[in-house]
mmCIF file of C-alpha atoms in Angstrom:
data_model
loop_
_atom_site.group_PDB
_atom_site.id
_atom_site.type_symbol
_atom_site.label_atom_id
_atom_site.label_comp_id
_atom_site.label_asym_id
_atom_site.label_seq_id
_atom_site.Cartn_x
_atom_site.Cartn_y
_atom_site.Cartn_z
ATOM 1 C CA UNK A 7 -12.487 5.879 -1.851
ATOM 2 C CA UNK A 8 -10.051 4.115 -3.461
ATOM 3 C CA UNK A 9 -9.423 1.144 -5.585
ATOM 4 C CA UNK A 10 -10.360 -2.367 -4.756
ATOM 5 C CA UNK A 11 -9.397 -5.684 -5.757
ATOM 6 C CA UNK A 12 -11.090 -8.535 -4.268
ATOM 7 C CA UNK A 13 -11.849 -12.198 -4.713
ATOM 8 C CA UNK A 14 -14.967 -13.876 -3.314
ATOM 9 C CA UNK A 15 -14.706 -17.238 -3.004
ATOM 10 C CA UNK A 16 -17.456 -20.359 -0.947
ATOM 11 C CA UNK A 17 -15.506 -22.468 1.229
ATOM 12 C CA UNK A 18 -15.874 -26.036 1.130
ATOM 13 C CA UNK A 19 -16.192 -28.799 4.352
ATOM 14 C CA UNK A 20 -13.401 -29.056 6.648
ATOM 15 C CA UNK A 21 -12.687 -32.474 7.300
ATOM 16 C CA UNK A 22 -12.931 -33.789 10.908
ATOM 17 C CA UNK A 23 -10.273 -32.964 13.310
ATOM 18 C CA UNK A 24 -9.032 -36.400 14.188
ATOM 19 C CA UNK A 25 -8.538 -36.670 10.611
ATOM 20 C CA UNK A 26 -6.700 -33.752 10.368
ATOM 21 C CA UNK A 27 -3.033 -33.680 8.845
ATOM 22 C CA UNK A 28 -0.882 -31.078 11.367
ATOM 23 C CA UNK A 29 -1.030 -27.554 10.776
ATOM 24 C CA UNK A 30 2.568 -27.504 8.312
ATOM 25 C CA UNK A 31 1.944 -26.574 4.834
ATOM 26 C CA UNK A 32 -0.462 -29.163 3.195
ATOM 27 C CA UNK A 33 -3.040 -28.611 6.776
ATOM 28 C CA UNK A 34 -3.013 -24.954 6.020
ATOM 29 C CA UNK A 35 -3.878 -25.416 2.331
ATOM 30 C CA UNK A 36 -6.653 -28.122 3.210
ATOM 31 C CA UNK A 37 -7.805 -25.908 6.046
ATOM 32 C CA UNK A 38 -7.929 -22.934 3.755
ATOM 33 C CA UNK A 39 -9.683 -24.961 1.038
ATOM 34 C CA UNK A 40 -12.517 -26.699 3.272
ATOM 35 C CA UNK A 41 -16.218 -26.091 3.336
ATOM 36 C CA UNK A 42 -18.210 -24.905 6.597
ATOM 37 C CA UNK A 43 -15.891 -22.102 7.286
ATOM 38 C CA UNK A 44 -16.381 -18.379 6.982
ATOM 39 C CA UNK A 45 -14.776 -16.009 4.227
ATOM 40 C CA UNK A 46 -12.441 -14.138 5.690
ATOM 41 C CA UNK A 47 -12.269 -10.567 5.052
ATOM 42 C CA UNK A 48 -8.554 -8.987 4.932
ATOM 43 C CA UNK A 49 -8.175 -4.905 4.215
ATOM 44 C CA UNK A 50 -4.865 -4.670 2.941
ATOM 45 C CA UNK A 51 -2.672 -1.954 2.935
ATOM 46 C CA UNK A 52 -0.080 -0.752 0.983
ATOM 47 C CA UNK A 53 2.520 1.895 2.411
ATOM 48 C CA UNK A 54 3.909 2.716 -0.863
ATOM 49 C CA UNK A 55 2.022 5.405 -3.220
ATOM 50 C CA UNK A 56 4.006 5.119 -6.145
ATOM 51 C CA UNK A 57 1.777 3.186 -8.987
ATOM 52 C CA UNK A 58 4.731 1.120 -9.885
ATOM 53 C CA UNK A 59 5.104 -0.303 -6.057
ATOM 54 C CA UNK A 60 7.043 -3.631 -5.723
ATOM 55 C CA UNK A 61 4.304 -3.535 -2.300
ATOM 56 C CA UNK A 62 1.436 -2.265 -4.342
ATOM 57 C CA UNK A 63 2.718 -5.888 -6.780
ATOM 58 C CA UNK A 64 2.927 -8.323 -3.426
ATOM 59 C CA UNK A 65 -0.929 -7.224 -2.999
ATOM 60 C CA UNK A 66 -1.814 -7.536 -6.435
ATOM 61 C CA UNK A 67 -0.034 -11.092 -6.395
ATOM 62 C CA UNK A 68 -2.342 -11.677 -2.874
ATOM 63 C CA UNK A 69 -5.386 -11.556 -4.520
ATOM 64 C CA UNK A 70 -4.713 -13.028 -7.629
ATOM 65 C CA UNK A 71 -3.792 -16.223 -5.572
ATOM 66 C CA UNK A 72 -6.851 -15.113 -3.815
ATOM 67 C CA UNK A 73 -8.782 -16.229 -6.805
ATOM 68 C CA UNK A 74 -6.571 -19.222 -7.495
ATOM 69 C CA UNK A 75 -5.787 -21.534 -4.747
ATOM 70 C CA UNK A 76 -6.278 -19.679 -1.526
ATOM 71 C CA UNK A 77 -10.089 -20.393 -1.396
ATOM 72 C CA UNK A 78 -11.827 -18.514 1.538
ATOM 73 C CA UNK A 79 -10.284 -15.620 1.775
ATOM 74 C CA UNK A 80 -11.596 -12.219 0.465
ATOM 75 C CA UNK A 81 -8.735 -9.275 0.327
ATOM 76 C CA UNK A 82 -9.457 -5.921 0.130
ATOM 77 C CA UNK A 83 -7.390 -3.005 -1.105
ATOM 78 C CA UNK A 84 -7.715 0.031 0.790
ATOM 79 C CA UNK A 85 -6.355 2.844 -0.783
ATOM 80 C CA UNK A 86 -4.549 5.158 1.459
ATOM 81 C CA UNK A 87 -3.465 8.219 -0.782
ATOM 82 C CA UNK A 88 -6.752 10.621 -0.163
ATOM 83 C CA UNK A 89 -6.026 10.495 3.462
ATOM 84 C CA UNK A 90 -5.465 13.903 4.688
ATOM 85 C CA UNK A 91 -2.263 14.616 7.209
ATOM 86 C CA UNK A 92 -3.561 13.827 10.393
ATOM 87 C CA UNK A 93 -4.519 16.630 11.993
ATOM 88 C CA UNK A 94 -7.068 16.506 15.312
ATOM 89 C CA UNK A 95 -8.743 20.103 14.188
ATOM 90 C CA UNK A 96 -10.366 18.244 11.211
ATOM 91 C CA UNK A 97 -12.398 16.015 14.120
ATOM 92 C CA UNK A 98 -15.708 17.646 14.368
ATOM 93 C CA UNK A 99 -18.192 16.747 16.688
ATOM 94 C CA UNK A 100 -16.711 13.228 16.944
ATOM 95 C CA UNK A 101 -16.810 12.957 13.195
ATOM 96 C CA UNK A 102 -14.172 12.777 10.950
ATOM 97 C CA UNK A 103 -13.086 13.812 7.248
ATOM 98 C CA UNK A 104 -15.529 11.795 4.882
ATOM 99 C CA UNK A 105 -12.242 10.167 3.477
ATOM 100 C CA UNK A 106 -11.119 8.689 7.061
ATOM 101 C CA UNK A 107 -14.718 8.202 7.717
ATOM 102 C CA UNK A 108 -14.312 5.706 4.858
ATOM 103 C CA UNK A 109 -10.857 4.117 5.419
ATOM 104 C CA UNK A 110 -11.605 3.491 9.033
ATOM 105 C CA UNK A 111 -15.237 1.758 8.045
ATOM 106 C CA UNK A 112 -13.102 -0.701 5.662
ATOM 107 C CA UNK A 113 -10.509 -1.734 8.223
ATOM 108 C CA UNK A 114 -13.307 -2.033 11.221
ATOM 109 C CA UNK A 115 -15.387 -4.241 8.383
ATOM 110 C CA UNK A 116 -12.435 -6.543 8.108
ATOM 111 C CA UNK A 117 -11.723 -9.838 9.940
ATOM 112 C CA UNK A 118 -7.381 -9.041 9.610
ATOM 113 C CA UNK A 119 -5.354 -6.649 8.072
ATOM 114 C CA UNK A 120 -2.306 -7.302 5.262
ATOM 115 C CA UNK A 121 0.238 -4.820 5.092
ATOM 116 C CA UNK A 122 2.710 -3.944 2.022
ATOM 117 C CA UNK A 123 5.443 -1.537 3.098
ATOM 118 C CA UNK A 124 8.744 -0.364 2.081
ATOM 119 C CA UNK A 125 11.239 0.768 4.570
ATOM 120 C CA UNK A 126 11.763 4.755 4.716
ATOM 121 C CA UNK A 127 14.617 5.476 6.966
ATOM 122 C CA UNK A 128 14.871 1.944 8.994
ATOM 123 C CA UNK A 129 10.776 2.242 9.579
ATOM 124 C CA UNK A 130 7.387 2.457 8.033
ATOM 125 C CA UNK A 131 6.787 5.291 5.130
ATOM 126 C CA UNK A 132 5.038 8.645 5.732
ATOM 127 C CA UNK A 133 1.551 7.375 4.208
ATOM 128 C CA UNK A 134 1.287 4.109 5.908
ATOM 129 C CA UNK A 135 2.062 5.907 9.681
ATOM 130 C CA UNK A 136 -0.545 8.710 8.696
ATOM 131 C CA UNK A 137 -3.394 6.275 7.600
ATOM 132 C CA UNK A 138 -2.318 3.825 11.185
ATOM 133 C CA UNK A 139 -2.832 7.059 13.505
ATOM 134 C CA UNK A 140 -6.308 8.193 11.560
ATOM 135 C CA UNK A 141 -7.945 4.323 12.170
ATOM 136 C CA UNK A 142 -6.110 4.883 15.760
ATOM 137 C CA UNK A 143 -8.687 7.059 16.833
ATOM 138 C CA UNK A 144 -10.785 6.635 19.195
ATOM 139 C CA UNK A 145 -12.579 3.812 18.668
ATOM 140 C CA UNK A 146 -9.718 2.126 17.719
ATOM 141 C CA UNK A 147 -10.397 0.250 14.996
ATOM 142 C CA UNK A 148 -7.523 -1.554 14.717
ATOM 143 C CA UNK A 149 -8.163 -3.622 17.756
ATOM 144 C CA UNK A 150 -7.790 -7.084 18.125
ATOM 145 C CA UNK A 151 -7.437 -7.928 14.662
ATOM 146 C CA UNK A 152 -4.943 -10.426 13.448
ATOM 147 C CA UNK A 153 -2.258 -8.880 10.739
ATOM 148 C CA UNK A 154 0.375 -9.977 8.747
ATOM 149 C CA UNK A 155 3.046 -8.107 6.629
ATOM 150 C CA UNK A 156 5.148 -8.414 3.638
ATOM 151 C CA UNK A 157 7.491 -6.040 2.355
ATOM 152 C CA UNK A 158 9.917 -5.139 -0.962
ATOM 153 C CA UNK A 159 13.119 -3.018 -1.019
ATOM 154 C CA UNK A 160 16.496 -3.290 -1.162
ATOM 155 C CA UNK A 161 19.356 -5.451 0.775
ATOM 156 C CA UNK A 162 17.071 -6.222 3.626
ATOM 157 C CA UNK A 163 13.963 -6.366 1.552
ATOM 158 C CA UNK A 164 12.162 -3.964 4.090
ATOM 159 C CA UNK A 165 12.792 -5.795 7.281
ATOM 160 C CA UNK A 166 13.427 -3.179 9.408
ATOM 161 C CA UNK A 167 10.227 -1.071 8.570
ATOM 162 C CA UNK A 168 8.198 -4.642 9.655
ATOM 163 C CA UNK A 169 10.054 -4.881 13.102
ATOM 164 C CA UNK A 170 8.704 -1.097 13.258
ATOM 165 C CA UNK A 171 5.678 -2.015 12.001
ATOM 166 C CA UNK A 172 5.118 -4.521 14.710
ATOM 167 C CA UNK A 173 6.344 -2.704 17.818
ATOM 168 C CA UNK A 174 3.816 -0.377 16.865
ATOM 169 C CA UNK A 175 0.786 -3.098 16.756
ATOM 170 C CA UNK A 176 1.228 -3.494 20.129
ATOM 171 C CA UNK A 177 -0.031 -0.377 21.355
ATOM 172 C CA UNK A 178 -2.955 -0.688 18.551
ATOM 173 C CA UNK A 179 -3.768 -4.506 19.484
ATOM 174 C CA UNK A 180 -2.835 -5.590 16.528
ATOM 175 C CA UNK A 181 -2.029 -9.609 16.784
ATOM 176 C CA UNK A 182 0.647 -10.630 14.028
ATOM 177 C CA UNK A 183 1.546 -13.715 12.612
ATOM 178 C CA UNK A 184 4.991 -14.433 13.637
ATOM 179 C CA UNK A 185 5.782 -17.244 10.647
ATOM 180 C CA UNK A 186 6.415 -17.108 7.640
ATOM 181 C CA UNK A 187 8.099 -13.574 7.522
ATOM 182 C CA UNK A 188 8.354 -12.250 3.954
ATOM 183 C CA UNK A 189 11.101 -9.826 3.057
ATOM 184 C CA UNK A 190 11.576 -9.421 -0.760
ATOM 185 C CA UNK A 191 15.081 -8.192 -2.341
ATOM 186 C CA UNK A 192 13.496 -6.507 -4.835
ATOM 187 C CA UNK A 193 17.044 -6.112 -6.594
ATOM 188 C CA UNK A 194 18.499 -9.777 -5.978
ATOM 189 C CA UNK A 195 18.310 -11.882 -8.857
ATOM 190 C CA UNK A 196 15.808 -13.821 -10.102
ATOM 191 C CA UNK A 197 13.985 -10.745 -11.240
ATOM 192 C CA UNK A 198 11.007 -10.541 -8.870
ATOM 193 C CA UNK A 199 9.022 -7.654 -10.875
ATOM 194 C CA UNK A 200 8.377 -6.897 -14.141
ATOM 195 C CA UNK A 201 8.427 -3.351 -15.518
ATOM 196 C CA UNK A 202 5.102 -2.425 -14.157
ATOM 197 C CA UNK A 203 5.835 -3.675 -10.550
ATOM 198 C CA UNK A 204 3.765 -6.885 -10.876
ATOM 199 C CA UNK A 205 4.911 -10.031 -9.017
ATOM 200 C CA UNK A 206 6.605 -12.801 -11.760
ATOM 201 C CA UNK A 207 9.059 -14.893 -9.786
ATOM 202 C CA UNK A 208 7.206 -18.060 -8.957
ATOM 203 C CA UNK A 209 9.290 -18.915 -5.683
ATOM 204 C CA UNK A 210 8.034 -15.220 -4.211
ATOM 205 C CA UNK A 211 4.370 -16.043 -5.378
ATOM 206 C CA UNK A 212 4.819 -19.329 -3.258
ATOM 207 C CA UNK A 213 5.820 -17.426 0.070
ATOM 208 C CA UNK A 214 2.909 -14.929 -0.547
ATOM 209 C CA UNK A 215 1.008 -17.723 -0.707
ATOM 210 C CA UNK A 216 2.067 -19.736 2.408
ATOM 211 C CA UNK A 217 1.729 -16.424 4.371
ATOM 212 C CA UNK A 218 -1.811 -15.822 3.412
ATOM 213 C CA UNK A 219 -2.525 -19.318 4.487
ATOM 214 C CA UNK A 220 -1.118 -18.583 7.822
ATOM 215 C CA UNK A 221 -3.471 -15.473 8.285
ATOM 216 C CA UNK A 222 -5.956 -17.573 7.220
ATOM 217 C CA UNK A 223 -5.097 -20.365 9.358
ATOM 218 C CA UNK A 224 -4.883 -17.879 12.630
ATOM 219 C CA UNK A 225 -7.690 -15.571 12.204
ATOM 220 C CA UNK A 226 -9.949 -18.506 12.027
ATOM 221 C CA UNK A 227 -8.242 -19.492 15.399
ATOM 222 C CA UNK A 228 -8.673 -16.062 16.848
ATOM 223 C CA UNK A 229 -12.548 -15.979 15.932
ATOM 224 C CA UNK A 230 -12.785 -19.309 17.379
ATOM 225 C CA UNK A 231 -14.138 -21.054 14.524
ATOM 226 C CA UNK A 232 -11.680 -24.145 13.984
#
């Protein structure tokens, strides 16, 4: 199916609870860094199809600090733009297209989900609602995983499309991280991406950063494993 960038990573120990500094910044880093914990597995998807995405660049930034300094954590990109328009008469037999066949065995495969949207119209885009209804079929295979979402565009840096985003994760089961929310101003100065839509302002790359620690830091709490 489509492109994927991903970074594959052992974890290291994780030091003893009692020992443990509190869950702020440097205990999500440490957590995220330690041994004896699983790799986490996170599909992300982009809402934007253009190849110069500002939201195609915040995943592209993901994994690259995938491979630097978030250790444990494996990110997937799922391509969304083969996805056909939803449309139940392509369900045969229980089966579906061989294309949603696909994108729904990469999100069920995953331990949480990153999302990358603009805002179209004070909500999600086309593309990204299309490819949420196909893995909403039954079996749901959105279910109970925890999410997190980060979004580019203009004055409100896509705000509005994640408060859409997560009213409707409830009805999918979706469990978001509340903090840190990440809303680029793609247009605000510093300049955030370069020609080609990749991610250059180092304060941005931090907040990416500290919100893929937080996924971390909660789907390891949701699986029961710290």
């Amino acid at each position: 199916m489509g492109q994927c960038f991903s970074s594959r990573t052992q974890a290291t120990p994780i030091v003893a609870a009692a020992e443990s500094p509190p869950l702020g910044k440097l205990g999500l880093e440490e957590m995220a860094m330690a041994t004896g914990n699983p790799i986490i597995k996170v599909a992300a998807v982009c809402g934007s199809l253009r190849k110069g995405s500002f939201n195609r660049g915040l995943i592209r930034a993901a994994v690259q600090l995938c491979n630097e300094s978030v250790k444990g954590m494996e990110i997937d990109y799922v391509d969304i733009g083969d996805l056909p328009f939803l449309n139940t008469d392509l369900e045969v037999n229980g089966t579906y297209p061989a294309e949603v066949e696909a994108f729904r065995s990469r999100i069920l495969q995953a331990d949480s989900v990153l999302f990358a949207s603009p805002e179209y119209n004070y909500s999600v885009t086309g593309p990204l609602k299309n490819a949420i209804d196909w893995a909403s079929r039954s079996p749901n295979v959105w279910q109970d995983k925890p999410a997190a979402i980060m979004s580019a565009g203009g004055a409100f840096g896509g705000g509005r499309s994640q408060y859409h985003l997560r009213q409707v994760g409830v009805f999918l089961d979706l469990h978001f991280i509340n903090k840190p929310e990440l809303f680029v101003q793609a247009f605000q100065p510093p300049q955030k991406f370069d020609s080609e839509g990749n991610l250059i302002d180092p304060e941005t790359k931090e907040r990416v950063k500290n919100l893929l620690l937080s996924l971390y830091a909660f789907t390891l709490r949701l699986k029961n494993t710290c």
